[in-house]
Amino acid sequence: MVIKVFVATSSGSTAIKKKQQEVVGFLEANKIDFQQMDIAGDEDNRKWMRENVPGEKKPQNGIPLPPQIFNEERYCGDFESFFSAKEENIIYSFLGLAPPPGTKETEKSDATDETEAHTEDKADEGAREEAQSAQSPSEDQQENKEEHAATGEEEEKQEEGEEKQEDGEGKEEMEKQEES
């Protein structure tokens, strides 16, 4: 499978040039085989790219701008899609490639496989836990009740202390007034 990156080698837009360089640079740095397809110098490439970008991915004017990325005939995405996949460490699945061993994406897919293998067991456990929680309050619920009770007692003690202070201050003021 060959990744095809459609670029415009003679683009006047610096934004487009930067995006193209980022995609190409990333693929080169990660040793991902790809072909650069120039749409500026080859009318067939331009026509093919425009015809094969899905309608929902085309801008309002209907003309998709480079870079556009394909895996053979399958559309992968534009720069924004590429950038998102790169940020989420899912670039190989974005490109439709198997991730090389030892990459974060491989670890994610391994974790997903393990999770799927344990899903049935956990579903059974979850059903049992639900049945138990319907009968008695959970530990978290019990802890919350105890915390609220303790907090309520502390607030009462604090209020009593404030009342005593106020009473004490009131007595002192009365004594001062009596002395005068």
mmCIF file of C-alpha atoms in Angstrom:
data_model
loop_
_atom_site.group_PDB
_atom_site.id
_atom_site.type_symbol
_atom_site.label_atom_id
_atom_site.label_comp_id
_atom_site.label_asym_id
_atom_site.label_seq_id
_atom_site.Cartn_x
_atom_site.Cartn_y
_atom_site.Cartn_z
ATOM 1 C CA MET A 1 0.000 0.000 0.000
ATOM 2 C CA VAL A 2 1.367 3.340 -1.004
ATOM 3 C CA ILE A 3 0.489 6.578 0.707
ATOM 4 C CA LYS A 4 -0.080 9.377 -1.797
ATOM 5 C CA VAL A 5 0.291 12.969 -0.687
ATOM 6 C CA PHE A 6 -1.086 15.450 -3.197
ATOM 7 C CA VAL A 7 0.879 18.694 -3.045
ATOM 8 C CA ALA A 8 1.327 21.828 -5.130
ATOM 9 C CA THR A 9 5.059 22.329 -5.603
ATOM 10 C CA SER A 10 4.583 25.830 -6.962
ATOM 11 C CA SER A 11 1.961 27.106 -4.526
ATOM 12 C CA GLY A 12 1.962 30.835 -3.839
ATOM 13 C CA SER A 13 0.431 30.326 -0.397
ATOM 14 C CA THR A 14 2.924 30.039 2.451
ATOM 15 C CA ALA A 15 0.231 28.430 4.616
ATOM 16 C CA ILE A 16 -0.235 25.628 2.080
ATOM 17 C CA LYS A 17 3.545 25.215 1.728
ATOM 18 C CA LYS A 18 3.949 24.878 5.510
ATOM 19 C CA LYS A 19 1.177 22.302 5.757
ATOM 20 C CA GLN A 20 2.654 20.282 2.885
ATOM 21 C CA GLN A 21 6.106 20.423 4.475
ATOM 22 C CA GLU A 22 4.737 19.272 7.817
ATOM 23 C CA VAL A 23 2.998 16.232 6.308
ATOM 24 C CA VAL A 24 5.937 15.257 4.103
ATOM 25 C CA GLY A 25 8.474 15.888 6.887
ATOM 26 C CA PHE A 26 6.507 13.747 9.339
ATOM 27 C CA LEU A 27 6.202 10.858 6.884
ATOM 28 C CA GLU A 28 9.918 11.032 6.066
ATOM 29 C CA ALA A 29 10.934 11.248 9.745
ATOM 30 C CA ASN A 30 8.828 8.196 10.574
ATOM 31 C CA LYS A 31 10.075 6.290 7.528
ATOM 32 C CA ILE A 32 6.564 5.869 6.124
ATOM 33 C CA ASP A 33 6.687 5.125 2.382
ATOM 34 C CA PHE A 34 4.773 7.672 0.344
ATOM 35 C CA GLN A 35 4.627 9.286 -3.080
ATOM 36 C CA GLN A 36 4.406 13.004 -3.541
ATOM 37 C CA MET A 37 1.883 13.767 -6.286
ATOM 38 C CA ASP A 38 2.256 17.277 -7.736
ATOM 39 C CA ILE A 39 -1.050 18.871 -8.743
ATOM 40 C CA ALA A 40 0.554 22.093 -9.980
ATOM 41 C CA GLY A 41 2.568 20.504 -12.757
ATOM 42 C CA ASP A 42 0.386 17.509 -13.602
ATOM 43 C CA GLU A 43 -3.212 18.054 -14.694
ATOM 44 C CA ASP A 44 -4.028 14.332 -14.326
ATOM 45 C CA ASN A 45 -2.968 14.378 -10.648
ATOM 46 C CA ARG A 46 -5.035 17.504 -9.996
ATOM 47 C CA LYS A 47 -8.088 16.009 -11.699
ATOM 48 C CA TRP A 48 -7.725 12.668 -9.876
ATOM 49 C CA MET A 49 -7.350 14.359 -6.476
ATOM 50 C CA ARG A 50 -10.388 16.615 -7.002
ATOM 51 C CA GLU A 51 -12.550 13.710 -8.141
ATOM 52 C CA ASN A 52 -11.554 11.412 -5.263
ATOM 53 C CA VAL A 53 -11.909 13.729 -2.282
ATOM 54 C CA PRO A 54 -15.334 12.888 -0.798
ATOM 55 C CA GLY A 55 -18.018 15.551 -1.174
ATOM 56 C CA GLU A 56 -18.352 16.162 2.574
ATOM 57 C CA LYS A 57 -14.602 16.889 2.784
ATOM 58 C CA LYS A 58 -14.588 19.450 -0.017
ATOM 59 C CA PRO A 59 -14.652 23.139 0.872
ATOM 60 C CA GLN A 60 -17.640 25.323 -0.065
ATOM 61 C CA ASN A 61 -16.083 26.283 -3.395
ATOM 62 C CA GLY A 62 -15.755 22.568 -4.202
ATOM 63 C CA ILE A 63 -11.995 22.658 -4.864
ATOM 64 C CA PRO A 64 -9.948 20.842 -2.204
ATOM 65 C CA LEU A 65 -6.581 22.393 -1.412
ATOM 66 C CA PRO A 66 -3.367 20.449 -0.893
ATOM 67 C CA PRO A 67 -2.163 18.567 0.988
ATOM 68 C CA GLN A 68 -4.663 15.747 0.507
ATOM 69 C CA ILE A 69 -3.688 12.268 1.664
ATOM 70 C CA PHE A 70 -4.701 8.908 0.185
ATOM 71 C CA ASN A 71 -3.754 5.286 0.781
ATOM 72 C CA GLU A 72 -3.830 3.996 -2.795
ATOM 73 C CA GLU A 73 -7.439 4.828 -3.797
ATOM 74 C CA ARG A 74 -8.773 5.276 -0.244
ATOM 75 C CA TYR A 75 -9.102 8.849 0.994
ATOM 76 C CA CYS A 76 -7.398 9.392 4.351
ATOM 77 C CA GLY A 77 -7.925 13.100 4.880
ATOM 78 C CA ASP A 78 -6.689 16.648 4.564
ATOM 79 C CA PHE A 79 -4.142 18.497 6.688
ATOM 80 C CA GLU A 80 -6.544 19.110 9.587
ATOM 81 C CA SER A 81 -7.431 15.409 9.767
ATOM 82 C CA PHE A 82 -3.757 14.476 9.546
ATOM 83 C CA PHE A 83 -2.850 16.935 12.307
ATOM 84 C CA SER A 84 -5.593 15.609 14.614
ATOM 85 C CA ALA A 85 -4.514 12.005 14.045
ATOM 86 C CA LYS A 86 -0.915 12.957 14.755
ATOM 87 C CA GLU A 87 -1.870 14.719 17.996
ATOM 88 C CA GLU A 88 -3.948 11.719 19.129
ATOM 89 C CA ASN A 89 -1.151 9.246 18.227
ATOM 90 C CA ILE A 90 -3.395 7.392 15.759
ATOM 91 C CA ILE A 91 -1.545 8.350 12.577
ATOM 92 C CA TYR A 92 -1.109 4.752 11.377
ATOM 93 C CA SER A 93 -4.808 3.956 11.599
ATOM 94 C CA PHE A 94 -5.506 7.328 9.920
ATOM 95 C CA LEU A 95 -3.251 6.253 7.048
ATOM 96 C CA GLY A 96 -4.721 2.736 6.985
ATOM 97 C CA LEU A 97 -1.409 1.156 7.956
ATOM 98 C CA ALA A 98 -0.463 -1.327 10.655
ATOM 99 C CA PRO A 99 1.479 0.470 13.396
ATOM 100 C CA PRO A 100 5.060 -0.684 13.859
ATOM 101 C CA PRO A 101 5.839 -2.584 17.085
ATOM 102 C CA GLY A 102 6.676 -0.421 20.082
ATOM 103 C CA THR A 103 4.688 2.651 19.047
ATOM 104 C CA LYS A 104 2.071 4.274 21.274
ATOM 105 C CA GLU A 105 -0.562 3.378 18.717
ATOM 106 C CA THR A 106 0.400 -0.305 18.985
ATOM 107 C CA GLU A 107 0.127 -0.116 22.771
ATOM 108 C CA LYS A 108 -3.337 1.452 22.431
ATOM 109 C CA SER A 109 -4.534 -1.289 20.079
ATOM 110 C CA ASP A 110 -3.089 -3.985 22.383
ATOM 111 C CA ALA A 111 -4.907 -2.440 25.320
ATOM 112 C CA THR A 112 -8.102 -2.365 23.278
ATOM 113 C CA ASP A 113 -7.715 -6.054 22.413
ATOM 114 C CA GLU A 114 -7.209 -6.936 26.088
ATOM 115 C CA THR A 115 -10.202 -4.832 27.081
ATOM 116 C CA GLU A 116 -12.404 -6.586 24.539
ATOM 117 C CA ALA A 117 -11.250 -9.978 25.833
ATOM 118 C CA HIS A 118 -12.308 -9.072 29.392
ATOM 119 C CA THR A 119 -15.559 -7.337 28.422
ATOM 120 C CA GLU A 120 -17.723 -10.424 28.870
ATOM 121 C CA ASP A 121 -16.286 -11.196 32.313
ATOM 122 C CA LYS A 122 -16.759 -7.600 33.430
ATOM 123 C CA ALA A 123 -20.316 -7.540 32.119
ATOM 124 C CA ASP A 124 -21.151 -10.500 34.370
ATOM 125 C CA GLU A 125 -19.428 -8.844 37.340
ATOM 126 C CA GLY A 126 -21.201 -5.568 36.596
ATOM 127 C CA ALA A 127 -24.602 -7.280 36.643
ATOM 128 C CA ARG A 128 -23.798 -8.852 40.023
ATOM 129 C CA GLU A 129 -22.593 -5.533 41.440
ATOM 130 C CA GLU A 130 -25.739 -3.783 40.232
ATOM 131 C CA ALA A 131 -27.898 -6.363 41.962
ATOM 132 C CA GLN A 132 -25.933 -5.915 45.196
ATOM 133 C CA SER A 133 -25.987 -2.110 45.031
ATOM 134 C CA ALA A 134 -29.764 -2.171 44.571
ATOM 135 C CA GLN A 135 -30.019 -4.038 47.875
ATOM 136 C CA SER A 136 -27.589 -2.013 49.990
ATOM 137 C CA PRO A 137 -25.872 1.377 49.720
ATOM 138 C CA SER A 138 -22.444 1.333 48.146
ATOM 139 C CA GLU A 139 -19.288 2.069 50.094
ATOM 140 C CA ASP A 140 -19.040 5.486 48.406
ATOM 141 C CA GLN A 141 -22.598 6.329 49.375
ATOM 142 C CA GLN A 142 -21.930 5.204 52.958
ATOM 143 C CA GLU A 143 -18.725 7.285 53.121
ATOM 144 C CA ASN A 144 -20.564 10.334 51.779
ATOM 145 C CA LYS A 145 -23.239 9.950 54.477
ATOM 146 C CA GLU A 146 -20.563 9.688 57.175
ATOM 147 C CA GLU A 147 -18.720 12.732 55.791
ATOM 148 C CA HIS A 148 -21.908 14.786 55.725
ATOM 149 C CA ALA A 149 -22.745 13.735 59.255
ATOM 150 C CA ALA A 150 -19.246 14.661 60.470
ATOM 151 C CA THR A 151 -19.356 17.971 58.589
ATOM 152 C CA GLY A 152 -22.764 18.751 60.090
ATOM 153 C CA GLU A 153 -21.462 18.118 63.627
ATOM 154 C CA GLU A 154 -18.427 20.334 63.007
ATOM 155 C CA GLU A 155 -20.632 23.139 61.696
ATOM 156 C CA GLU A 156 -22.881 22.886 64.770
ATOM 157 C CA LYS A 157 -19.871 23.039 67.119
ATOM 158 C CA GLN A 158 -18.477 26.009 65.207
ATOM 159 C CA GLU A 159 -21.817 27.840 65.411
ATOM 160 C CA GLU A 160 -22.053 27.116 69.160
ATOM 161 C CA GLY A 161 -18.520 28.466 69.613
ATOM 162 C CA GLU A 162 -19.400 31.633 67.721
ATOM 163 C CA GLU A 163 -22.536 32.097 69.833
ATOM 164 C CA LYS A 164 -20.492 31.683 73.027
ATOM 165 C CA GLN A 165 -17.967 34.214 71.746
ATOM 166 C CA GLU A 166 -20.721 36.650 70.945
ATOM 167 C CA ASP A 167 -22.214 36.099 74.404
ATOM 168 C CA GLY A 168 -18.803 36.659 75.971
ATOM 169 C CA GLU A 169 -18.231 39.843 73.984
ATOM 170 C CA GLY A 170 -21.693 41.074 74.940
ATOM 171 C CA LYS A 171 -20.952 40.553 78.647
ATOM 172 C CA GLU A 172 -17.691 42.488 78.373
ATOM 173 C CA GLU A 173 -19.440 45.409 76.700
ATOM 174 C CA MET A 174 -22.149 45.427 79.356
ATOM 175 C CA GLU A 175 -19.545 45.420 82.128
ATOM 176 C CA LYS A 176 -17.728 48.354 80.522
ATOM 177 C CA GLN A 177 -20.966 50.294 80.270
ATOM 178 C CA GLU A 178 -21.775 49.601 83.938
ATOM 179 C CA GLU A 179 -18.316 50.855 84.999
ATOM 180 C CA SER A 180 -18.855 54.190 83.266
#
